[in-house]
Short mmCIF file of C-alpha atoms and ligand atoms in Angstrom, two decimals:
data_model
loop_
_atom_site.label_atom_id
_atom_site.label_comp_id
_atom_site.label_asym_id
_atom_site.label_seq_id
_atom_site.Cartn_x
_atom_site.Cartn_y
_atom_site.Cartn_z
CA MET A 970 3.43 70.97 -30.56
CA ASP A 971 1.45 70.93 -33.81
CA LEU A 972 2.77 73.02 -36.67
CA TYR A 973 0.73 75.00 -39.16
CA GLU A 974 0.90 73.67 -42.71
CA TYR A 975 3.31 76.41 -43.81
CA GLN A 976 5.62 75.68 -40.87
CA GLY A 977 5.36 71.95 -41.51
CA LYS A 978 6.37 72.46 -45.14
CA ARG A 979 9.36 74.51 -44.06
CA TYR A 980 10.29 71.64 -41.75
CA LEU A 981 9.96 69.05 -44.52
CA ALA A 982 12.02 71.24 -46.85
CA ARG A 983 14.96 71.11 -44.41
CA PHE A 984 15.13 67.40 -45.13
CA GLY A 985 15.06 67.93 -48.87
CA ILE A 986 11.39 67.18 -49.47
CA PRO A 987 10.07 69.26 -52.40
CA VAL A 988 7.39 71.78 -51.44
CA GLY A 989 5.81 74.68 -53.32
CA ARG A 990 6.82 78.30 -53.12
CA GLY A 991 4.51 80.53 -51.13
CA THR A 992 3.84 83.37 -48.71
CA ILE A 993 1.76 84.00 -45.60
CA ALA A 994 -0.94 86.68 -45.86
CA ASP A 995 -3.36 87.94 -43.24
CA THR A 996 -5.41 90.39 -45.30
CA VAL A 997 -7.15 90.27 -48.68
CA ASP A 998 -4.74 92.89 -50.08
CA ALA A 999 -1.70 90.96 -48.89
CA ALA A 1000 -3.12 87.76 -50.40
CA VAL A 1001 -3.62 89.43 -53.79
CA ALA A 1002 -0.15 90.99 -53.67
CA ALA A 1003 1.33 87.58 -52.83
CA SER A 1004 -0.63 85.96 -55.67
CA ASP A 1005 0.52 88.59 -58.17
CA GLU A 1006 4.10 88.05 -57.04
CA LEU A 1007 3.90 84.24 -57.36
CA GLY A 1008 2.06 84.25 -60.68
CA TYR A 1009 -1.29 82.57 -61.42
CA PRO A 1010 -2.83 80.12 -60.82
CA VAL A 1011 -2.32 80.17 -57.06
CA VAL A 1012 -3.92 78.22 -54.26
CA LEU A 1013 -5.13 80.05 -51.14
CA LYS A 1014 -5.13 77.90 -48.04
CA ALA A 1015 -6.55 78.50 -44.57
CA GLN A 1016 -3.84 78.16 -41.90
CA VAL A 1017 -5.53 76.48 -38.96
CA LYS A 1018 -4.29 73.58 -36.89
CA THR A 1019 -6.93 71.14 -38.03
CA GLY A 1020 -7.49 68.91 -41.03
CA GLY A 1021 -10.48 68.92 -43.35
CA ARG A 1022 -9.78 72.40 -44.67
CA GLY A 1023 -10.44 71.30 -48.24
CA LYS A 1024 -13.91 69.96 -47.39
CA ALA A 1025 -14.68 73.16 -45.47
CA SER A 1026 -13.86 75.30 -48.56
CA GLY A 1027 -10.72 76.56 -46.85
CA VAL A 1028 -8.54 75.63 -49.87
CA ARG A 1029 -9.29 77.37 -53.19
CA VAL A 1030 -7.49 77.84 -56.48
CA ALA A 1031 -7.49 81.33 -58.04
CA ALA A 1032 -6.79 82.01 -61.73
CA ASP A 1033 -6.51 85.81 -61.53
CA PRO A 1034 -6.33 88.72 -59.05
CA ALA A 1035 -10.12 89.13 -58.86
CA GLU A 1036 -10.52 85.48 -57.94
CA ALA A 1037 -7.66 85.68 -55.44
CA ALA A 1038 -9.42 88.62 -53.77
CA SER A 1039 -12.80 86.91 -53.57
CA HIS A 1040 -11.29 83.64 -52.30
CA ALA A 1041 -9.20 85.45 -49.68
CA GLU A 1042 -12.30 87.35 -48.58
CA ALA A 1043 -14.22 84.08 -48.28
CA ILE A 1044 -11.55 82.13 -46.40
CA LEU A 1045 -10.36 84.78 -43.91
CA GLY A 1046 -12.73 84.63 -40.96
CA LEU A 1047 -14.07 81.20 -41.92
CA VAL A 1048 -14.50 78.92 -38.91
CA ILE A 1049 -13.17 75.41 -39.50
CA LYS A 1050 -13.89 72.90 -36.72
CA GLY A 1051 -13.94 75.71 -34.18
CA HIS A 1052 -10.78 77.41 -35.50
CA THR A 1053 -11.16 80.89 -36.96
CA VAL A 1054 -8.97 81.48 -40.02
CA ARG A 1055 -6.72 84.51 -39.50
CA ARG A 1056 -3.96 83.73 -41.99
CA LEU A 1057 -3.65 82.29 -45.46
CA TRP A 1058 -0.84 80.44 -47.14
CA VAL A 1059 -0.66 81.48 -50.77
CA GLU A 1060 1.20 79.00 -52.96
CA THR A 1061 1.80 78.48 -56.67
CA ALA A 1062 -0.92 76.02 -57.66
CA ALA A 1063 0.12 72.58 -58.78
CA GLU A 1064 -1.34 70.65 -61.66
CA ILE A 1065 -2.14 67.39 -59.98
CA ALA A 1066 -1.89 64.08 -61.84
CA HIS A 1067 -2.17 61.83 -58.74
CA GLU A 1068 -2.57 62.29 -55.00
CA TYR A 1069 -0.76 59.93 -52.61
CA TYR A 1070 -0.51 59.65 -48.85
CA VAL A 1071 2.67 59.17 -46.80
CA GLY A 1072 2.98 59.27 -43.03
CA PHE A 1073 4.99 58.13 -40.04
CA ALA A 1074 3.60 57.90 -36.53
CA LEU A 1075 4.51 56.39 -33.23
CA ASP A 1076 2.72 53.12 -32.49
CA ARG A 1077 2.81 53.37 -28.71
CA ALA A 1078 1.22 49.98 -28.12
CA ALA A 1079 3.70 48.15 -30.34
CA LYS A 1080 6.59 50.38 -29.22
CA LEU A 1081 7.52 50.75 -32.87
CA HIS A 1082 7.28 53.36 -35.57
CA LEU A 1083 4.58 52.91 -38.16
CA ALA A 1084 4.91 53.87 -41.81
CA MET A 1085 1.79 54.29 -43.92
CA VAL A 1086 1.73 54.84 -47.68
CA SER A 1087 -1.20 54.89 -50.07
CA ALA A 1088 -1.81 55.58 -53.73
CA ARG A 1089 -5.24 56.90 -52.74
CA GLY A 1090 -4.34 60.08 -50.89
CA GLY A 1091 -6.36 63.25 -50.79
CA ILE A 1092 -9.26 64.56 -48.77
CA ASP A 1093 -11.00 61.17 -48.55
CA ILE A 1094 -8.15 59.26 -46.92
CA GLU A 1095 -10.24 58.62 -43.78
CA ASP A 1096 -12.88 56.87 -45.92
CA VAL A 1097 -10.19 54.81 -47.61
CA ALA A 1098 -8.77 53.82 -44.22
CA GLU A 1099 -12.22 52.76 -43.06
CA LYS A 1100 -13.69 51.10 -46.15
CA ASP A 1101 -10.62 49.80 -47.91
CA PRO A 1102 -7.82 49.51 -45.34
CA GLY A 1103 -5.89 47.25 -47.73
CA ALA A 1104 -5.27 50.32 -49.91
CA ILE A 1105 -2.90 51.63 -47.24
CA ALA A 1106 0.46 49.86 -47.10
CA ARG A 1107 1.82 49.67 -43.56
CA LEU A 1108 5.21 48.80 -42.16
CA GLU A 1109 6.24 48.59 -38.53
CA ILE A 1110 9.76 49.91 -38.03
CA ASN A 1111 12.03 49.00 -35.17
CA PRO A 1112 13.71 52.27 -34.20
CA LEU A 1113 16.99 50.40 -33.66
CA ASP A 1114 16.97 49.12 -37.25
CA GLY A 1115 15.58 52.24 -38.91
CA LEU A 1116 14.08 52.38 -42.37
CA SER A 1117 16.28 50.97 -45.12
CA ALA A 1118 16.22 52.03 -48.76
CA SER A 1119 14.66 48.69 -49.64
CA ASP A 1120 11.95 49.20 -46.96
CA ALA A 1121 11.05 52.48 -48.67
CA GLN A 1122 10.87 50.68 -52.03
CA THR A 1123 8.74 47.90 -50.55
CA LEU A 1124 6.29 50.48 -49.22
CA THR A 1125 6.06 52.21 -52.60
CA SER A 1126 5.33 48.99 -54.44
CA ALA A 1127 2.96 47.63 -51.79
CA ALA A 1128 0.98 50.87 -52.00
CA GLY A 1129 0.69 50.49 -55.77
CA ILE A 1130 2.31 53.82 -56.63
CA GLY A 1131 2.46 54.12 -60.42
CA ALA A 1132 5.77 53.86 -62.30
CA GLU A 1133 5.73 57.58 -63.13
CA ALA A 1134 6.18 58.50 -59.46
CA ARG A 1135 7.83 55.46 -57.90
CA GLU A 1136 11.32 56.89 -57.66
CA GLY A 1137 10.18 60.28 -56.37
CA VAL A 1138 7.82 58.81 -53.78
CA THR A 1139 10.45 56.36 -52.53
CA ASP A 1140 12.85 59.24 -52.08
CA VAL A 1141 10.26 61.27 -50.17
CA ILE A 1142 9.53 58.28 -47.90
CA SER A 1143 13.22 58.01 -46.95
CA ARG A 1144 13.52 61.76 -46.38
CA LEU A 1145 10.30 61.90 -44.40
CA TYR A 1146 11.57 59.15 -42.10
CA ARG A 1147 14.69 61.22 -41.44
CA CYS A 1148 12.53 64.25 -40.77
CA TYR A 1149 10.46 62.18 -38.33
CA ILE A 1150 13.51 60.76 -36.48
CA GLU A 1151 16.13 63.50 -36.67
CA GLY A 1152 13.45 66.17 -36.56
CA ASP A 1153 12.07 64.68 -33.31
CA ALA A 1154 8.47 64.46 -34.49
CA ASP A 1155 5.72 62.22 -33.10
CA LEU A 1156 3.80 62.44 -36.34
CA VAL A 1157 4.59 63.50 -39.89
CA GLU A 1158 2.02 63.22 -42.61
CA ILE A 1159 1.92 64.37 -46.23
CA ASN A 1160 -1.57 64.23 -47.66
CA PRO A 1161 -1.57 64.69 -50.50
CA LEU A 1162 1.90 63.97 -51.75
CA ILE A 1163 1.39 64.55 -55.45
CA VAL A 1164 2.91 63.87 -58.80
CA THR A 1165 2.26 66.73 -61.21
CA THR A 1166 1.29 66.40 -64.85
CA THR A 1167 4.97 67.04 -65.62
CA GLY A 1168 6.14 64.22 -63.36
CA GLU A 1169 7.36 66.19 -60.32
CA VAL A 1170 6.68 64.78 -56.89
CA ARG A 1171 5.93 67.33 -54.16
CA ALA A 1172 4.26 67.74 -50.79
CA LEU A 1173 1.02 69.70 -51.16
CA ASP A 1174 0.15 69.54 -47.47
CA ALA A 1175 2.10 68.89 -44.26
CA LYS A 1176 1.01 67.79 -40.83
CA VAL A 1177 3.86 67.77 -38.33
CA THR A 1178 3.60 67.22 -34.59
CA LEU A 1179 6.88 67.85 -32.80
CA ASP A 1180 7.79 65.98 -29.62
CA ASP A 1181 7.80 68.71 -26.96
CA GLU A 1182 10.13 66.61 -24.81
CA ALA A 1183 12.84 67.15 -27.44
CA ALA A 1184 12.52 70.94 -27.47
CA PHE A 1185 15.73 71.32 -25.42
CA ARG A 1186 17.82 70.18 -28.35
CA HIS A 1187 15.98 72.29 -30.92
CA PRO A 1188 16.52 75.96 -30.15
CA GLU A 1189 15.25 76.63 -33.70
CA TRP A 1190 11.75 75.49 -32.66
CA SER A 1191 11.22 78.75 -30.83
CA GLU A 1192 10.25 80.29 -34.17
CA PHE A 1193 7.26 77.89 -34.26
CA ALA A 1194 6.27 78.45 -30.65
CA GLU A 1195 6.30 82.20 -31.18
CA ALA A 1196 3.88 82.04 -34.10
CA GLU A 1197 0.56 83.32 -32.91
CA PRO A 1198 -2.16 80.74 -32.26
CA ASP A 1199 -5.15 81.13 -34.52
CA ASP A 1200 -7.62 81.55 -31.66
CA PRO A 1201 -7.33 84.63 -29.43
CA ARG A 1202 -8.86 82.62 -26.57
CA GLU A 1203 -6.07 80.07 -26.84
CA LEU A 1204 -3.59 82.91 -26.59
CA ALA A 1205 -5.38 84.44 -23.57
CA ALA A 1206 -5.58 81.05 -21.87
CA ARG A 1207 -1.93 80.30 -22.56
CA ALA A 1208 -0.92 83.67 -21.09
CA LYS A 1209 -2.80 82.69 -17.94
CA GLY A 1210 -1.14 79.29 -17.77
CA LEU A 1211 -4.31 77.38 -18.69
CA SER A 1212 -4.52 74.67 -21.28
CA TYR A 1213 -7.35 75.49 -23.70
CA VAL A 1214 -8.47 73.95 -26.97
CA SER A 1215 -11.36 75.30 -29.03
CA LEU A 1216 -13.95 72.80 -30.32
CA ASP A 1217 -17.23 73.32 -32.19
CA GLY A 1218 -20.02 72.42 -29.74
CA SER A 1219 -21.99 74.57 -27.30
CA VAL A 1220 -21.03 73.32 -23.81
CA GLY A 1221 -18.03 75.12 -22.33
CA ILE A 1222 -15.99 72.75 -20.15
CA ILE A 1223 -13.73 73.59 -17.23
CA ALA A 1224 -12.09 70.66 -15.46
CA ASN A 1225 -8.98 70.03 -13.39
CA GLY A 1226 -6.57 67.67 -15.08
CA ALA A 1227 -6.39 66.66 -18.73
CA GLY A 1228 -7.78 63.19 -18.04
CA LEU A 1229 -10.89 64.53 -16.34
CA ALA A 1230 -11.33 67.19 -19.02
CA MET A 1231 -11.27 64.49 -21.70
CA SER A 1232 -13.70 62.27 -19.80
CA THR A 1233 -15.96 65.29 -19.47
CA LEU A 1234 -15.96 65.72 -23.25
CA ASP A 1235 -17.01 62.08 -23.56
CA VAL A 1236 -19.78 62.39 -21.00
CA VAL A 1237 -21.13 65.56 -22.63
CA SER A 1238 -21.31 63.70 -25.91
CA GLN A 1239 -22.90 60.68 -24.16
CA ALA A 1240 -25.56 63.13 -22.91
CA GLY A 1241 -26.23 64.13 -26.51
CA GLY A 1242 -24.32 67.40 -26.51
CA ALA A 1243 -21.01 68.66 -27.83
CA ALA A 1244 -18.18 70.49 -26.14
CA ALA A 1245 -17.32 74.05 -27.19
CA ASN A 1246 -13.83 73.71 -25.77
CA PHE A 1247 -11.44 71.75 -23.63
CA LEU A 1248 -10.12 73.75 -20.70
CA ASP A 1249 -7.87 72.19 -18.10
CA ILE A 1250 -7.19 74.44 -15.14
CA GLY A 1251 -4.61 72.00 -13.79
CA GLY A 1252 -3.86 71.58 -10.12
CA ALA A 1253 -4.67 75.10 -8.97
CA ALA A 1254 -8.45 75.37 -8.98
CA ASP A 1255 -8.40 78.52 -6.86
CA ALA A 1256 -10.48 81.67 -7.33
CA GLU A 1257 -7.85 83.22 -9.58
CA ALA A 1258 -7.65 80.22 -11.93
CA MET A 1259 -11.44 79.82 -11.90
CA THR A 1260 -11.95 83.50 -12.77
CA ASP A 1261 -9.41 83.24 -15.60
CA ALA A 1262 -11.04 80.07 -16.89
CA LEU A 1263 -14.56 81.49 -16.75
CA GLU A 1264 -13.43 84.65 -18.55
CA VAL A 1265 -11.91 82.61 -21.37
CA VAL A 1266 -14.94 80.32 -21.77
CA ASN A 1267 -17.41 83.19 -21.39
CA SER A 1268 -15.81 85.09 -24.28
CA ASP A 1269 -16.67 82.22 -26.64
CA THR A 1270 -20.00 83.07 -28.29
CA LYS A 1271 -20.58 79.39 -29.19
CA VAL A 1272 -20.98 78.60 -25.49
CA ARG A 1273 -24.59 78.17 -24.32
CA ALA A 1274 -23.88 76.50 -20.96
CA ILE A 1275 -20.77 76.06 -18.85
CA LEU A 1276 -19.91 72.83 -17.08
CA VAL A 1277 -17.42 72.98 -14.22
CA ASN A 1278 -16.25 69.48 -13.36
CA VAL A 1279 -13.70 69.32 -10.56
CA PHE A 1280 -12.53 66.34 -8.61
CA GLY A 1281 -10.89 67.34 -5.36
CA GLY A 1282 -7.77 65.32 -4.71
CA ILE A 1283 -5.08 67.60 -3.41
CA VAL A 1284 -7.22 70.60 -4.22
CA ARG A 1285 -10.10 71.00 -1.75
CA CYS A 1286 -13.63 71.27 -3.14
CA ASP A 1287 -14.59 74.02 -0.69
CA ASP A 1288 -11.71 76.13 -2.03
CA VAL A 1289 -12.97 75.51 -5.54
CA ALA A 1290 -16.53 76.44 -4.51
CA ARG A 1291 -15.22 79.70 -3.03
CA GLY A 1292 -13.32 80.21 -6.27
CA VAL A 1293 -16.49 79.72 -8.33
CA LEU A 1294 -18.51 82.13 -6.16
CA ASP A 1295 -15.74 84.68 -6.18
CA ALA A 1296 -15.38 84.36 -9.95
CA LEU A 1297 -19.13 84.77 -10.41
CA GLY A 1298 -18.85 88.05 -8.53
CA ARG A 1299 -16.17 89.24 -10.95
CA VAL A 1300 -17.31 87.85 -14.31
CA GLN A 1301 -20.73 88.57 -15.79
CA LEU A 1302 -21.54 85.18 -17.35
CA ALA A 1303 -23.55 85.03 -20.56
CA SER A 1304 -24.51 81.39 -19.95
CA PRO A 1305 -25.81 79.32 -17.06
CA ILE A 1306 -23.24 77.28 -15.19
CA VAL A 1307 -23.50 73.72 -13.88
CA VAL A 1308 -21.08 72.70 -11.15
CA ARG A 1309 -20.09 69.20 -10.16
CA LEU A 1310 -17.68 69.00 -7.26
CA ASP A 1311 -16.65 65.69 -5.76
CA GLY A 1312 -13.78 64.49 -3.61
CA THR A 1313 -11.99 66.20 -0.74
CA HIS A 1314 -14.35 68.44 1.31
CA ALA A 1315 -17.20 68.01 -1.18
CA ALA A 1316 -19.88 68.35 1.50
CA ALA A 1317 -18.48 71.68 2.67
CA ALA A 1318 -18.38 72.83 -0.97
CA HIS A 1319 -22.03 71.91 -1.51
CA ALA A 1320 -23.02 73.80 1.65
CA LEU A 1321 -21.19 76.87 0.38
CA LEU A 1322 -22.89 76.80 -3.03
CA GLU A 1323 -26.38 75.86 -1.79
CA PRO A 1324 -27.58 79.41 -0.88
CA HIS A 1325 -26.51 80.73 -4.29
CA LEU A 1326 -28.21 78.16 -6.51
CA SER A 1327 -30.58 79.46 -9.18
CA ASP A 1328 -31.44 78.70 -12.78
CA ARG A 1329 -28.08 80.34 -13.64
CA LEU A 1330 -26.03 78.36 -11.09
CA VAL A 1331 -26.90 74.70 -10.89
CA MET A 1332 -25.25 71.95 -8.86
CA ALA A 1333 -25.29 68.31 -9.92
CA PRO A 1334 -24.26 65.27 -7.90
CA THR A 1335 -22.52 63.23 -10.60
CA MET A 1336 -20.56 63.87 -13.76
CA LEU A 1337 -23.30 62.35 -15.95
CA ALA A 1338 -26.09 64.32 -14.22
CA ALA A 1339 -24.04 67.50 -14.58
CA ALA A 1340 -23.42 66.84 -18.26
CA GLN A 1341 -27.10 66.09 -18.90
CA ARG A 1342 -28.14 69.30 -17.18
CA ALA A 1343 -25.55 71.34 -19.09
CA VAL A 1344 -26.64 69.83 -22.41
CA GLU A 1345 -30.32 70.62 -21.61
CA LEU A 1346 -29.45 74.18 -20.66
CA ALA A 1347 -27.31 74.61 -23.77
CA ALA A 1348 -30.19 73.40 -25.95
CA GLY A 1349 -32.74 75.65 -24.26
CA ALA A 1350 -30.78 78.76 -23.54
CA GLY A 1351 -30.69 81.93 -25.56
CA ARG A 1352 -27.58 83.95 -25.00
P1 LIG B 2686 -6.79 69.54 -45.99
O1 LIG B 2686 -8.14 69.33 -46.61
O2 LIG B 2686 -6.88 70.35 -44.73
O3 LIG B 2686 -6.04 68.29 -45.79
O4 LIG B 2686 -5.97 70.48 -47.01
P2 LIG B 2686 -4.97 70.07 -48.22
O5 LIG B 2686 -3.81 70.96 -48.17
O6 LIG B 2686 -4.68 68.63 -48.21
O7 LIG B 2686 -5.81 70.46 -49.50
C1 LIG B 2686 -7.03 69.78 -49.82
C2 LIG B 2686 -7.10 69.47 -51.30
O8 LIG B 2686 -7.02 70.67 -52.03
C3 LIG B 2686 -5.97 68.62 -51.83
O9 LIG B 2686 -6.19 67.24 -51.63
C4 LIG B 2686 -5.96 68.99 -53.29
O10 LIG B 2686 -6.88 68.18 -54.00
C5 LIG B 2686 -6.47 70.42 -53.30
N1 LIG B 2686 -5.31 71.29 -53.54
C6 LIG B 2686 -4.41 71.75 -52.63
N2 LIG B 2686 -3.42 72.45 -53.23
C7 LIG B 2686 -3.70 72.44 -54.56
C8 LIG B 2686 -3.05 72.94 -55.74
O11 LIG B 2686 -1.99 73.58 -55.68
N3 LIG B 2686 -3.65 72.71 -56.92
C9 LIG B 2686 -4.81 72.02 -57.05
N4 LIG B 2686 -5.33 71.82 -58.25
N5 LIG B 2686 -5.46 71.50 -55.97
C10 LIG B 2686 -4.91 71.70 -54.75
MN1 LIG B 2687 -4.39 67.41 -46.48
#
């Protein structure tokens, strides 16, 4: 489970990592009231579960109430990488002297934890990682040994953190490791970790992914799970037991199984298109699940074509075909739909669909052909 920034900061704070004071606001008025209460300058930050908010103008500093109002107005409703902003985190603005990066993640291949620290944090960390990987100090950590105080110091020096922040950053590294281990996270990242002009070190951002397998020993996590997702379609899909993720392209994807759904994303991009979502209907590709899935994807106005990619293993393709036809009778689709069905009883499925084919319902023999057709339709179609 990914946490929103404000939840992530609350999580970091439990382990003694300094974070700013702030409030959640979901209207312009609430944002201004929160800003007045905190005292200016404040920073208004889009709460969406994706990075790159700064570059998308989803993070803005306000010096007075008028500015807070206009920034809140501008950020609420903004779409960042397919996520619509419905809530803001309003925090006392920091005066930044330097931005650093600190993170821990699981290195599955090495079966070790990986620490990463850099003196060049901030919104361009991906560029740093790509063009100047040496600027990121790394340390593999054996979970049985843990991270010692001297390991934390080594990381701070190897990253070239300046003397003014060395002690504070080392302390945050040790605390963040505890948060990662005792907090049962798969990923914790602070970017930027800053030192202020007055020498205070604090986390300005937080990315925390909790390990869902550990939920049984964290009853307190229910507060995070209950927080509303930022996309109403994700909420609708979750209520129907479907796994849905919003993306920013124009091809709506419905597939059975997460692996196939991910491959479908790849093939759509190979065909020159981009997926509008990731929707896994799981094992039950029956009429009910197909109707639910089509309703969710159809409600997304970014979608210009829908690609249904189902491989029949246990599920029979003819059942899926019946499901698609039944669903088409119930849902008025705004976009054409391309269906690729292969596997168990595929021939029977094709025979069922054949009489209903049109320029709105297209069948394709392979995953690539289906993706190409869907991308063409998405490019050509008006909605
Ligand atoms: P991200 O772009 O989604 O990672 O969002 P961040 O929370 O990391 O914010 C992006 C950038 O906004 C940071 O790297 C800072 O440069 C800037 N920023 C965030 N909070 C503050 C603040 O309190 N004061 C100032 N001056 N800049 C801030
Ligand atoms: Mn950040």
